[in-house]
N, CA, C and O atoms as a DFTB+ gen file, in Angstrom:
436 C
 N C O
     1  1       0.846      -1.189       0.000
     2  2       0.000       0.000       0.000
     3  2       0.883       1.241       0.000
     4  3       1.533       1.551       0.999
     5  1       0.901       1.904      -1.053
     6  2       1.325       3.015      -1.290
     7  2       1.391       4.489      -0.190
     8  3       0.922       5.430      -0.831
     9  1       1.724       4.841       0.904
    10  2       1.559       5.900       2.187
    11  2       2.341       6.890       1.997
    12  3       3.301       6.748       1.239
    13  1       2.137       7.925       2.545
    14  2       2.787       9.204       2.287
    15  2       2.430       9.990       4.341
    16  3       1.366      10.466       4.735
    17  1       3.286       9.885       4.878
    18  2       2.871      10.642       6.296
    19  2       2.546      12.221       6.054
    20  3       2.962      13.118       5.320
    21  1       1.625      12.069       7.023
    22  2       1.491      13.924       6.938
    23  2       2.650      15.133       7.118
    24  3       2.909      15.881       6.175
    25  1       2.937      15.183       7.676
    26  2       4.349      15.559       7.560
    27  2       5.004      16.210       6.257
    28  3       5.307      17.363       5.950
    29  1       5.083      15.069       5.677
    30  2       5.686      15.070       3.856
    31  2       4.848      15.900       2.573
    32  3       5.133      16.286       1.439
    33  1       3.613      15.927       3.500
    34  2       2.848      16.777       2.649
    35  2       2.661      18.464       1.963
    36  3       1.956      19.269       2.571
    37  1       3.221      18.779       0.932
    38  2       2.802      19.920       0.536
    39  2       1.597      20.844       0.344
    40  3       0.510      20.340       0.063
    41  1       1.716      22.044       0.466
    42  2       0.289      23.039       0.866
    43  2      -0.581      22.583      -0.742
    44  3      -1.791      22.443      -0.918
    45  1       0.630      22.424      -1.808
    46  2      -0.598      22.278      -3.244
    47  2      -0.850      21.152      -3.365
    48  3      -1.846      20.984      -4.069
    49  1      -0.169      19.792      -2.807
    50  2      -0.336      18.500      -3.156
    51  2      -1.934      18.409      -3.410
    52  3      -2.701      18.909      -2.587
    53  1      -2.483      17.665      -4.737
    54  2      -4.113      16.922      -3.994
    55  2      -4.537      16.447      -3.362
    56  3      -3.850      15.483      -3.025
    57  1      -5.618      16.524      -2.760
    58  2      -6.218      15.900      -1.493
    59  2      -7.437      15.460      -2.054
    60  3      -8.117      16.052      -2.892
    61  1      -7.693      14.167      -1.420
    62  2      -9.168      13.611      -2.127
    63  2      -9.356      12.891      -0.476
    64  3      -8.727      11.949       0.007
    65  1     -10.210      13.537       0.001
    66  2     -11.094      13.229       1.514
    67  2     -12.309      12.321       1.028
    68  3     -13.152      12.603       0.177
    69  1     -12.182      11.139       1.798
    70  2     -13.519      10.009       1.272
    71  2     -14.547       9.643       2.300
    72  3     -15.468       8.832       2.208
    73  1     -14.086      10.647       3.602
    74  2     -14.845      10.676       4.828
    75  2     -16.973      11.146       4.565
    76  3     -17.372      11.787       3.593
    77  1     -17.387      10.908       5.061
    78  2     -19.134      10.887       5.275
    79  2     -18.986      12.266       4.904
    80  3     -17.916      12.872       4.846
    81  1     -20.610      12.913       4.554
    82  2     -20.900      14.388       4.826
    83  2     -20.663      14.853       5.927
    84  3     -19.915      15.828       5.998
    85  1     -21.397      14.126       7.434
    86  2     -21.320      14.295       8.248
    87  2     -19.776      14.925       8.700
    88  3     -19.468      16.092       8.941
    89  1     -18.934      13.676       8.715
    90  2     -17.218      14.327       8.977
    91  2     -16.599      15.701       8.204
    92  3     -15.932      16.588       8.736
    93  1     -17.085      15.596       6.578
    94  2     -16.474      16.295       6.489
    95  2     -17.370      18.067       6.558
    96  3     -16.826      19.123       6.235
    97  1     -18.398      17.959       6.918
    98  2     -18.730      19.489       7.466
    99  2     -18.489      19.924       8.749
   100  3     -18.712      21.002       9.298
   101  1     -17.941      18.785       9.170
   102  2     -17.651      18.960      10.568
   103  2     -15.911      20.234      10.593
   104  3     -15.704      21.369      11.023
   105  1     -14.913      19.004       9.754
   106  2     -13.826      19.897       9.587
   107  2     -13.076      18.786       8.767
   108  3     -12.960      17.564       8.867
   109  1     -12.531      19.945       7.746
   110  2     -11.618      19.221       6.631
   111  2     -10.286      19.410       6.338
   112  3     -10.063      19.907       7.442
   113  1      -9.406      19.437       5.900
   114  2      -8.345      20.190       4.754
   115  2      -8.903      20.970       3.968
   116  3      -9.721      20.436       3.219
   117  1      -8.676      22.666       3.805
   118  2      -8.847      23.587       3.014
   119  2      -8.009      22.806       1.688
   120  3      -6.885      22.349       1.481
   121  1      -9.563      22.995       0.801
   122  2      -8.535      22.594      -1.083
   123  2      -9.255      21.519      -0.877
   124  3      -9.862      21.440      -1.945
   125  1      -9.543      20.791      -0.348
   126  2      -9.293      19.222      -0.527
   127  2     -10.859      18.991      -1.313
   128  3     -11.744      19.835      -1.170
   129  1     -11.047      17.831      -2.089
   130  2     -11.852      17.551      -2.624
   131  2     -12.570      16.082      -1.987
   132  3     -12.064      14.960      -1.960
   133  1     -14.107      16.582      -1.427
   134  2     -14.712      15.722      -0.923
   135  2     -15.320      15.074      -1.493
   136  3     -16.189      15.772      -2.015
   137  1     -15.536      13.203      -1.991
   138  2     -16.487      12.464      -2.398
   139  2     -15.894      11.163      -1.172
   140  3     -14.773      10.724      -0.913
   141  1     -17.253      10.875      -0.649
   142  2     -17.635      10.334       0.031
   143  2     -16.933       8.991      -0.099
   144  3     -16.402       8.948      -1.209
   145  1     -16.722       7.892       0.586
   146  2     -16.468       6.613      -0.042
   147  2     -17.650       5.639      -0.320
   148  3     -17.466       4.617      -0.981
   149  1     -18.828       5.957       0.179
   150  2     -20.010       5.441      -0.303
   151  2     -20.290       5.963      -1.411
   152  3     -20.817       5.070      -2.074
   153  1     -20.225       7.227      -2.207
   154  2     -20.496       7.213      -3.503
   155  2     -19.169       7.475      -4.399
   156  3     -19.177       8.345      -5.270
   157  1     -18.355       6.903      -4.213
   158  2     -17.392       7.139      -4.555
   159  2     -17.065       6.146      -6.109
   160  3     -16.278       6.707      -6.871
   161  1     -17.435       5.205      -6.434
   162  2     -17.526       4.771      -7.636
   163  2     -18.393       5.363      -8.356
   164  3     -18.156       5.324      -9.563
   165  1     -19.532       6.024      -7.962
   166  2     -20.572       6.407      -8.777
   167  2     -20.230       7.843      -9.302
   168  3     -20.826       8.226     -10.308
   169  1     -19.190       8.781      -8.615
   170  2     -18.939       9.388      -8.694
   171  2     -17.252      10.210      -9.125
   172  3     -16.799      11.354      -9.158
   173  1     -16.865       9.092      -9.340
   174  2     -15.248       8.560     -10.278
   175  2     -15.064       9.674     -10.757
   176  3     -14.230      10.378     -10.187
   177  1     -15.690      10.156     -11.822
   178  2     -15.390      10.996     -13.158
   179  2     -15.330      12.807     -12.953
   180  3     -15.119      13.631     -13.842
   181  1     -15.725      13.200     -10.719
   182  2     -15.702      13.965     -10.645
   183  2     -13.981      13.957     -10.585
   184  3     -13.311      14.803     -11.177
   185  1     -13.257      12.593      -9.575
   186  2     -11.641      12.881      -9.542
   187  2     -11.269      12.940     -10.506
   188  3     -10.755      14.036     -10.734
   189  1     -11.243      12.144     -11.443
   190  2     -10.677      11.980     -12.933
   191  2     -10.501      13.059     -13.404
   192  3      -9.446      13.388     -13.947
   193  1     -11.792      14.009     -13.242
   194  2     -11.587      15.674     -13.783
   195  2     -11.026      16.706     -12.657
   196  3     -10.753      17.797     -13.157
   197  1     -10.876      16.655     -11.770
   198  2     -10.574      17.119     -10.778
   199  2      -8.746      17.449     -10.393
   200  3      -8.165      18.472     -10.031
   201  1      -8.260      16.017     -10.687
   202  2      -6.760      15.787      -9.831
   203  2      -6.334      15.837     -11.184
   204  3      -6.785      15.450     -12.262
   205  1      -5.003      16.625     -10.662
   206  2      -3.868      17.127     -11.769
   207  2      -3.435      15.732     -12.624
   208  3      -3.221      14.603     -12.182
   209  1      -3.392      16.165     -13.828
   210  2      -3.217      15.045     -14.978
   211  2      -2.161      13.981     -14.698
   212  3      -2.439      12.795     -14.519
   213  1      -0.946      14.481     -14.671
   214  2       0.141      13.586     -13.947
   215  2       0.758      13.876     -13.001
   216  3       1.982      13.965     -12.910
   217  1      -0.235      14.098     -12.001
   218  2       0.148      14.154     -10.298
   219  2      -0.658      13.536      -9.378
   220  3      -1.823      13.208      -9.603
   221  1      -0.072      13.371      -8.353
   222  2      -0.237      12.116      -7.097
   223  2      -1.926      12.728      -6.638
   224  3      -2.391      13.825      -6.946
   225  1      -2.462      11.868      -5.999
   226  2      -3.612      11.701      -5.852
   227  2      -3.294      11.403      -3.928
   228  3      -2.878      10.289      -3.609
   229  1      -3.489      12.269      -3.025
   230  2      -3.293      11.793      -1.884
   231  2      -4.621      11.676      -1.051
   232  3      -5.242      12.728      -0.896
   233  1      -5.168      10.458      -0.461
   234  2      -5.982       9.934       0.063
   235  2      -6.475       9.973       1.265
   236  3      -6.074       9.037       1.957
   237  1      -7.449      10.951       1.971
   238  2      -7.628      10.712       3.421
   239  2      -8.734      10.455       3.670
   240  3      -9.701      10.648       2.933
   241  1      -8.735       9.612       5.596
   242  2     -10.246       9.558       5.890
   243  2      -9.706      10.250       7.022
   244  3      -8.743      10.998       7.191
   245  1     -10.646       9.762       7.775
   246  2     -10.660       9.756       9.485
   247  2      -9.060       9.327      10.280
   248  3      -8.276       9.969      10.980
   249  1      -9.081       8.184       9.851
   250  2      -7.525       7.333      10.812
   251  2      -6.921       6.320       9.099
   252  3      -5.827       5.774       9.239
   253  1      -7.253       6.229       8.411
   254  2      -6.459       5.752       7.270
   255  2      -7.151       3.834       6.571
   256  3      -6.710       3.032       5.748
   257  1      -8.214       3.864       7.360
   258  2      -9.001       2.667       6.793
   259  2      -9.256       2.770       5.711
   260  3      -8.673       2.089       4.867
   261  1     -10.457       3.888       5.314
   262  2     -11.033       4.271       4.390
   263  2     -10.484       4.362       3.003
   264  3     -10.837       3.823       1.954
   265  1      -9.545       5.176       3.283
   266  2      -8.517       6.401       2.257
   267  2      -7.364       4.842       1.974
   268  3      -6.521       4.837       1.077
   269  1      -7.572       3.709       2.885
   270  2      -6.551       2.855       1.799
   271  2      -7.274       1.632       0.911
   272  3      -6.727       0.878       0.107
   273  1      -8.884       1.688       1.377
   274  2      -9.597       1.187       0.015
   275  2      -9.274       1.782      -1.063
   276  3      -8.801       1.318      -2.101
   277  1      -9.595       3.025      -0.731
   278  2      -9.706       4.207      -1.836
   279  2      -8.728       3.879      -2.675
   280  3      -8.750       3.428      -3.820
   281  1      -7.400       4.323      -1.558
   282  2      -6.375       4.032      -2.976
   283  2      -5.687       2.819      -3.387
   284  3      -4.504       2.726      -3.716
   285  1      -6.778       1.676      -3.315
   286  2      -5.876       0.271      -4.032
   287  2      -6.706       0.556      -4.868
   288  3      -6.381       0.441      -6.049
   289  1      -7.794       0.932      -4.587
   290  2      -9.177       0.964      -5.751
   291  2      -7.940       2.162      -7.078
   292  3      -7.220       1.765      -7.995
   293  1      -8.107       3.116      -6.751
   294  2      -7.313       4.402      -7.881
   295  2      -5.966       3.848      -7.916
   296  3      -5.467       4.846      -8.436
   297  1      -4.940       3.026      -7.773
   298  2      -3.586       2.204      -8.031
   299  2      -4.482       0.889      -8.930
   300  3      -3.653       0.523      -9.764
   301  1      -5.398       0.282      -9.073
   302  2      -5.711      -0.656      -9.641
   303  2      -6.279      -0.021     -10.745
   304  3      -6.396      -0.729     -11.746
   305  1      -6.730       1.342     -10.829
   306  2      -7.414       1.946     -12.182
   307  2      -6.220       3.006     -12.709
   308  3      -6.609       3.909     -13.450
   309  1      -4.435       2.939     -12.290
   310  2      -4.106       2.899     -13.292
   311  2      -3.359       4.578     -12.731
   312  3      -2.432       5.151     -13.304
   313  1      -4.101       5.075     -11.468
   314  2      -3.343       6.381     -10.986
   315  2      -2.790       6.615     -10.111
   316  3      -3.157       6.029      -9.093
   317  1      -1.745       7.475     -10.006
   318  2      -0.849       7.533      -8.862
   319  2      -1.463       8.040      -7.469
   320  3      -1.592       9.261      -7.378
   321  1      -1.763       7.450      -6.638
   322  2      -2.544       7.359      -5.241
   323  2      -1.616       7.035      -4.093
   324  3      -0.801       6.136      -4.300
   325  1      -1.616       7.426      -3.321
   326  2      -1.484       7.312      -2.024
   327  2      -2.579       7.382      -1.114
   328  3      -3.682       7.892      -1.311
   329  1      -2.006       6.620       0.238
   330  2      -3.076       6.824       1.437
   331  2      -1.866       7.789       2.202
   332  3      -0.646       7.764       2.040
   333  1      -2.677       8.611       3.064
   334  2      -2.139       9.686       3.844
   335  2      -2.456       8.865       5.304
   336  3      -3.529       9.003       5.892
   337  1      -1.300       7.943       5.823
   338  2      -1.013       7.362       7.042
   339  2      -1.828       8.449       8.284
   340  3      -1.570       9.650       8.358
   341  1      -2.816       7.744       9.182
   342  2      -2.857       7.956      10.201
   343  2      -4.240       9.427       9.697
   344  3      -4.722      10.074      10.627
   345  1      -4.541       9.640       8.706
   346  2      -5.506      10.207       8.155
   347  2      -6.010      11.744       9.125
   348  3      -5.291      12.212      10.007
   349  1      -7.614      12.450       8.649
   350  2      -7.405      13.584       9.673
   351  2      -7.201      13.656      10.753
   352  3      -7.083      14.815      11.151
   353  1      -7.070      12.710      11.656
   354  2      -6.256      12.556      13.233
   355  2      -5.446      13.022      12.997
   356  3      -5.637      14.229      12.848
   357  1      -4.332      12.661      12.829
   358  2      -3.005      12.936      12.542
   359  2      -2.615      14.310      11.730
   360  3      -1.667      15.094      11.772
   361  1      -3.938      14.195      10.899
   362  2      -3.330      16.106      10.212
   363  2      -3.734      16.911      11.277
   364  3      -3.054      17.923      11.445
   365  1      -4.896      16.678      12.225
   366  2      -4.935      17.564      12.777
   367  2      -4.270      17.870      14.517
   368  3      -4.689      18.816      15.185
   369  1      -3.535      17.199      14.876
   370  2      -2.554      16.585      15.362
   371  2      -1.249      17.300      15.416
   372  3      -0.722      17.871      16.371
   373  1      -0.847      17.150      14.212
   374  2      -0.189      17.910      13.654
   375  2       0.258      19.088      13.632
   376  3       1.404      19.528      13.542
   377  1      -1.303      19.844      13.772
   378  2      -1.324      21.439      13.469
   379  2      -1.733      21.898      11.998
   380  3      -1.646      22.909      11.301
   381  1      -2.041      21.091      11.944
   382  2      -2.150      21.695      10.060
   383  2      -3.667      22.156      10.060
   384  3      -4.416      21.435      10.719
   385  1      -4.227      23.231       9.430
   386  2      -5.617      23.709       9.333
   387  2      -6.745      23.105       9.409
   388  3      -6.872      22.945       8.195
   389  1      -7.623      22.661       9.818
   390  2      -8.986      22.172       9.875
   391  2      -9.987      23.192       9.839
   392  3     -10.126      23.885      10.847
   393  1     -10.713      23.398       8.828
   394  2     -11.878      24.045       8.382
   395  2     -13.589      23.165       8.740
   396  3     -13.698      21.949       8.896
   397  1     -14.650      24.089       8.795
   398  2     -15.788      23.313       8.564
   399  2     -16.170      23.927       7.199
   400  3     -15.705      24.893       6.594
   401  1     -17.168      23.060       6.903
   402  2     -18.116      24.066       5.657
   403  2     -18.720      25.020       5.300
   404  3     -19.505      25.237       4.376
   405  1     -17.860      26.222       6.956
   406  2     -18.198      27.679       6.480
   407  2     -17.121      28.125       5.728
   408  3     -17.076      28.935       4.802
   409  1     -15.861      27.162       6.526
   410  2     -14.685      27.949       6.075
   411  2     -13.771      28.401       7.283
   412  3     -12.594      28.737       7.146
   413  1     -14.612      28.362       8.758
   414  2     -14.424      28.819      10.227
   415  2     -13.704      27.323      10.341
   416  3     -13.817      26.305       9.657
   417  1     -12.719      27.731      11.802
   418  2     -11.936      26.361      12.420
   419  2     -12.725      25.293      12.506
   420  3     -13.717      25.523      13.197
   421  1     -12.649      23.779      11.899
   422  2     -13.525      22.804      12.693
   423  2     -12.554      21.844      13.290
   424  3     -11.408      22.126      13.640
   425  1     -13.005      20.933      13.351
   426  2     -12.790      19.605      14.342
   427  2     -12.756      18.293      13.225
   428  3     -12.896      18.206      12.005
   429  1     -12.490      17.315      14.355
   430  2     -12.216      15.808      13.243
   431  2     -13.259      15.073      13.922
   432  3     -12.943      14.370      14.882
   433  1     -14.362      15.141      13.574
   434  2     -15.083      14.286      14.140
   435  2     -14.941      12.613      13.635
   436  3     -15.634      11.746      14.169
């Protein structure tokens, strides 16, 4: 399984969050692009158009369950994916920004 720690992460890298609605209005990564992992096949063709043509695809959930379906699923269809070890715990942990869906500080629920 392909991992990348938070840490290593750059402010432009992509972010593809696969956490619930619920989590992610709670608090996210500013930038990051939310599809759910429940609709997340049905909804493929929003990443496809979304994440930079030939650049890494970095994967988060909650603690890193989620986000490493995700990315055997996007490494088996052929794109460069990572899971982001230890997921928004750990980013926010960290110190790194957590937003809700105003845009105001949130939390990792």
């Amino acid at each position: 399984m392909p991992t990348v720690e938070v840490g290593d992460l750059k402010d432009d890298d992509f972010l593809l969050d696969v956490r619930e609605d619920d989590e992610w209005q709670a608090g996210h990564a500013e930038g990051a692009l939310h599809i759910p992992i429940s609709e997340f096949v049905a909804r493929y063709v929003e990443l496809t158009e979304a994440a930079p043509q030939d650049g890494r695809v970095h994967v988060i959930c909650r603690s890193g369950g989620r986000s490493a379906q995700v990315t055997m699923y996007l490494v088996q269809q052929g794109i460069d994916a990572v899971n982001v070890d230890g997921g928004m715990q750990v980013w926010a942990a960290a110190g790194r920004p957590v937003v809700d869906d105003k845009g105001e500080s949130g939390f990792v629920l």
